[in-house]
Short mmCIF file of C-alpha atoms and ligand atoms in Angstrom, two decimals:
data_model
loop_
_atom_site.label_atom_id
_atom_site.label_comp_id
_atom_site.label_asym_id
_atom_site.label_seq_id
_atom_site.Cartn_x
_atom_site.Cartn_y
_atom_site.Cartn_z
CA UNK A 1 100.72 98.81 80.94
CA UNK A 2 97.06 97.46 80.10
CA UNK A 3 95.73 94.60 82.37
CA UNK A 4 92.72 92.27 81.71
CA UNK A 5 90.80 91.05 85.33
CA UNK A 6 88.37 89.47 86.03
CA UNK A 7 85.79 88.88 88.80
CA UNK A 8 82.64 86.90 89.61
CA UNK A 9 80.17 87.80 92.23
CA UNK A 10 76.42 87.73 93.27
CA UNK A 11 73.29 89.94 94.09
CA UNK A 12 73.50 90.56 97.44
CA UNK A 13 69.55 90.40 96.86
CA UNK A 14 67.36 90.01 93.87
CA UNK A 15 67.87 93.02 91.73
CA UNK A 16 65.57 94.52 89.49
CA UNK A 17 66.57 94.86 85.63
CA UNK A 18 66.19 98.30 85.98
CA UNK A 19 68.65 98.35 88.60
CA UNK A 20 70.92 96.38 86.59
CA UNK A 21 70.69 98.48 83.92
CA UNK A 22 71.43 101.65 86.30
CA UNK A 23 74.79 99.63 87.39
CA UNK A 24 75.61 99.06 83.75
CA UNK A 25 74.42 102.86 82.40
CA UNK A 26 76.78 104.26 85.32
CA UNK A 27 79.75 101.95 84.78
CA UNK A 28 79.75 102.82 80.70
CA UNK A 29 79.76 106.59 81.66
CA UNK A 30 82.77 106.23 84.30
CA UNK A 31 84.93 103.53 82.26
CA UNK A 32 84.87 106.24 79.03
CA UNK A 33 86.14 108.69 81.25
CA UNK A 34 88.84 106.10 83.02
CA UNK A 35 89.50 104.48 78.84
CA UNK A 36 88.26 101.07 80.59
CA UNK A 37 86.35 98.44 78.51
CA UNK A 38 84.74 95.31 79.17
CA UNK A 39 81.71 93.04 79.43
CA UNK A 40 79.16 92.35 82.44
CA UNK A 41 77.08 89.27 82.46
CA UNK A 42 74.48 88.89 84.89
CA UNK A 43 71.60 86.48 85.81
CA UNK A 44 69.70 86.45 88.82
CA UNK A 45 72.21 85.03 90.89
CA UNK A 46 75.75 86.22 89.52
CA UNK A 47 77.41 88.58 87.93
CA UNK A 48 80.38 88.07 85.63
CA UNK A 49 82.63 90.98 84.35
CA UNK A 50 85.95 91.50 82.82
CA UNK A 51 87.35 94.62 82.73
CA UNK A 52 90.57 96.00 80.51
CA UNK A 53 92.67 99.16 80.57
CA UNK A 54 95.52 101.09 82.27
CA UNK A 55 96.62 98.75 85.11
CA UNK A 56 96.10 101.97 87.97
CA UNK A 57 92.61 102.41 86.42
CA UNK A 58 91.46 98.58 86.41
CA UNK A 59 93.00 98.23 89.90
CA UNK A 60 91.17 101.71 91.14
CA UNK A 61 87.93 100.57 89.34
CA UNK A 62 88.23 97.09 90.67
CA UNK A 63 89.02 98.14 94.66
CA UNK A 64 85.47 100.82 94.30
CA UNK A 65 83.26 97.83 92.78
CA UNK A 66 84.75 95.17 95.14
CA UNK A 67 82.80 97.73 97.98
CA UNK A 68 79.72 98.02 96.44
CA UNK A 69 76.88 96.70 98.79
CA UNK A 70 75.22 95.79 95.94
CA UNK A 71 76.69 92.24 95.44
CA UNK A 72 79.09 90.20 97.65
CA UNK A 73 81.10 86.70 97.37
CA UNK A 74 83.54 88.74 95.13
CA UNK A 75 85.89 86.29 93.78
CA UNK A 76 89.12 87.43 92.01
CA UNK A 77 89.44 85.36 88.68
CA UNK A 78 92.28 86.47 86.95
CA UNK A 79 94.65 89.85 86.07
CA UNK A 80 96.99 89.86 83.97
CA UNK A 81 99.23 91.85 81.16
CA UNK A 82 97.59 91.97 78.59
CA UNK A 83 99.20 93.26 74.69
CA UNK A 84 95.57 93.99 73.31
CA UNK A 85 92.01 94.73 74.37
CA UNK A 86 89.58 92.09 73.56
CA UNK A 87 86.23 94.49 74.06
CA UNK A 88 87.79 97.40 72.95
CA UNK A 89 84.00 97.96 71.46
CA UNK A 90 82.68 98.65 75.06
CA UNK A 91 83.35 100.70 77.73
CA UNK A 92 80.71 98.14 79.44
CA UNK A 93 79.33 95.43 77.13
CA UNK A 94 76.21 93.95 78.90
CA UNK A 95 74.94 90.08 78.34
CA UNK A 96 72.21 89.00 80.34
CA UNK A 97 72.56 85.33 80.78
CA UNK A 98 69.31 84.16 80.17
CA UNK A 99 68.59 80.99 78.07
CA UNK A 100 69.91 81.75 74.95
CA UNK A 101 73.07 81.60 76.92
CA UNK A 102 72.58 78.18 77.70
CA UNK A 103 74.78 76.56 75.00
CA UNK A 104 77.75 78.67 76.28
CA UNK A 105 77.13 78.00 79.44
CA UNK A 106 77.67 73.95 78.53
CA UNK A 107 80.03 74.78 75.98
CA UNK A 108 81.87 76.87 79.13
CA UNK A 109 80.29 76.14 82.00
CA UNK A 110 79.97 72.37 82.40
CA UNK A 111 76.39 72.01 83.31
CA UNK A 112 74.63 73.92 81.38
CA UNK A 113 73.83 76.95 84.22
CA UNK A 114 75.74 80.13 84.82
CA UNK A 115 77.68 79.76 87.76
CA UNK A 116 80.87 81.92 87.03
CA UNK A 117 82.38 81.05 90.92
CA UNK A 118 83.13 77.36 89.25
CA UNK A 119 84.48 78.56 86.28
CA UNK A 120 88.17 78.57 85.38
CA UNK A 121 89.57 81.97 84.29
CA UNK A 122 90.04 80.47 80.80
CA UNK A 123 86.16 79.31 80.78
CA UNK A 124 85.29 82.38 81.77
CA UNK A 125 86.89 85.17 79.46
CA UNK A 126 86.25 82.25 76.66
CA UNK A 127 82.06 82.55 77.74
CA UNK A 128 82.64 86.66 78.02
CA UNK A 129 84.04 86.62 74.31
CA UNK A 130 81.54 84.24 72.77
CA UNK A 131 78.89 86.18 74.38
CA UNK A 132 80.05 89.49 73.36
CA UNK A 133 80.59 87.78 69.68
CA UNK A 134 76.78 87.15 69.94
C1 FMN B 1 78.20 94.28 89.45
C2 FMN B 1 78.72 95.68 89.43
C3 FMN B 1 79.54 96.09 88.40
C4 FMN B 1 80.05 97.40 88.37
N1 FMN B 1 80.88 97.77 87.35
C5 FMN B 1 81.44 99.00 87.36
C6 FMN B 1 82.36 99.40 86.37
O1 FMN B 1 82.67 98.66 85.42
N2 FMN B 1 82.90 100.65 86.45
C7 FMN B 1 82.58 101.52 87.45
O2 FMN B 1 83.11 102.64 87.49
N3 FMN B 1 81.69 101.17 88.40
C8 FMN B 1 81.11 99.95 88.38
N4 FMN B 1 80.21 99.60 89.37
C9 FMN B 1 79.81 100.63 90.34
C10 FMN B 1 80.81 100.77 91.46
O3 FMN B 1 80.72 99.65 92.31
C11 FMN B 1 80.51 102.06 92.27
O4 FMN B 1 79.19 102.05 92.73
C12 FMN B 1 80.70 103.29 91.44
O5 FMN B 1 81.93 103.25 90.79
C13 FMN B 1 80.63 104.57 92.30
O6 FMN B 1 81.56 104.46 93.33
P1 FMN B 1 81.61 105.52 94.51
O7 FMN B 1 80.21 105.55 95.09
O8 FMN B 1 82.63 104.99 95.47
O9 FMN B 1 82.00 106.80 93.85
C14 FMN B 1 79.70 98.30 89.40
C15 FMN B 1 78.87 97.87 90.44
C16 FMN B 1 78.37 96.58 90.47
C17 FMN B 1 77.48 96.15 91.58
#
């Protein structure tokens, strides 16, 4: 059964873009090998990720990221069934949300910043697609 979720969450503190980039080279590797795609979005103070696949593996990917020291205020968006991937391109897309972003973050976000934790799960996976569409 493939499941879409989705999650918001912050830095627990200020993280390099190299260290980003670590998070996002490790989590391509380990979602090939678990056939999980999806998209991260990140600015300096949240992240934003969806993540698609086998319902075990997203739930099993989900519970190991939800521990990571790394960022905290997890928030639980959405799962659900889902018929189709809709980043079947990625096995982790990456968008940082700088200001390019900010368009879809007014078009999506209501005031023109990203703050994913005030975001409806529709906003949301509608930002994640435009931004992986970019
Ligand atoms: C914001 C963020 C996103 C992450 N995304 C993924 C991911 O998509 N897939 C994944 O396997 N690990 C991801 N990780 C890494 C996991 O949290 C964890 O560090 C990694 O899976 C190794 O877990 P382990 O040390 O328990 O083996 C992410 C971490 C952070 C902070």
């Amino acid at each position: 059964m493939l499941t879409r979720l989705i999650y918001a969450s912050e830095p627990s503190q200020p993280l390099a873009p190299e260290s980003v980039q670590t998070i996002v080279d490790h989590a391509s590797m380990a979602n090939e090998r678990s056939q999980l795609t999806g998209m991260l979005v990140f600015d300096s103070s949240a992240f934003l990720q969806v993540l698609e696949g086998r319902r075990e593996a997203v739930s099993e990917t989900f519970c190991r990221i939800a521990r990571d020291s790394r960022h905290r205020r997890v928030l639980l968006m959405d799962v659900v069934p889902v018929d189709e991937r809709l980043f079947s391109r990625w096995s982790m897309g990456f968008a940082a949300a700088d200001a390019q972003g900010r368009e879809l973050f007014l078009r999506f976000g209501g005031h023109g910043r990203f703050e994913p934790h005030a975001m409806t799960a529709a906003s949301a996976l509608g930002l994640l697609r435009a931004l992986a569409a970019h």
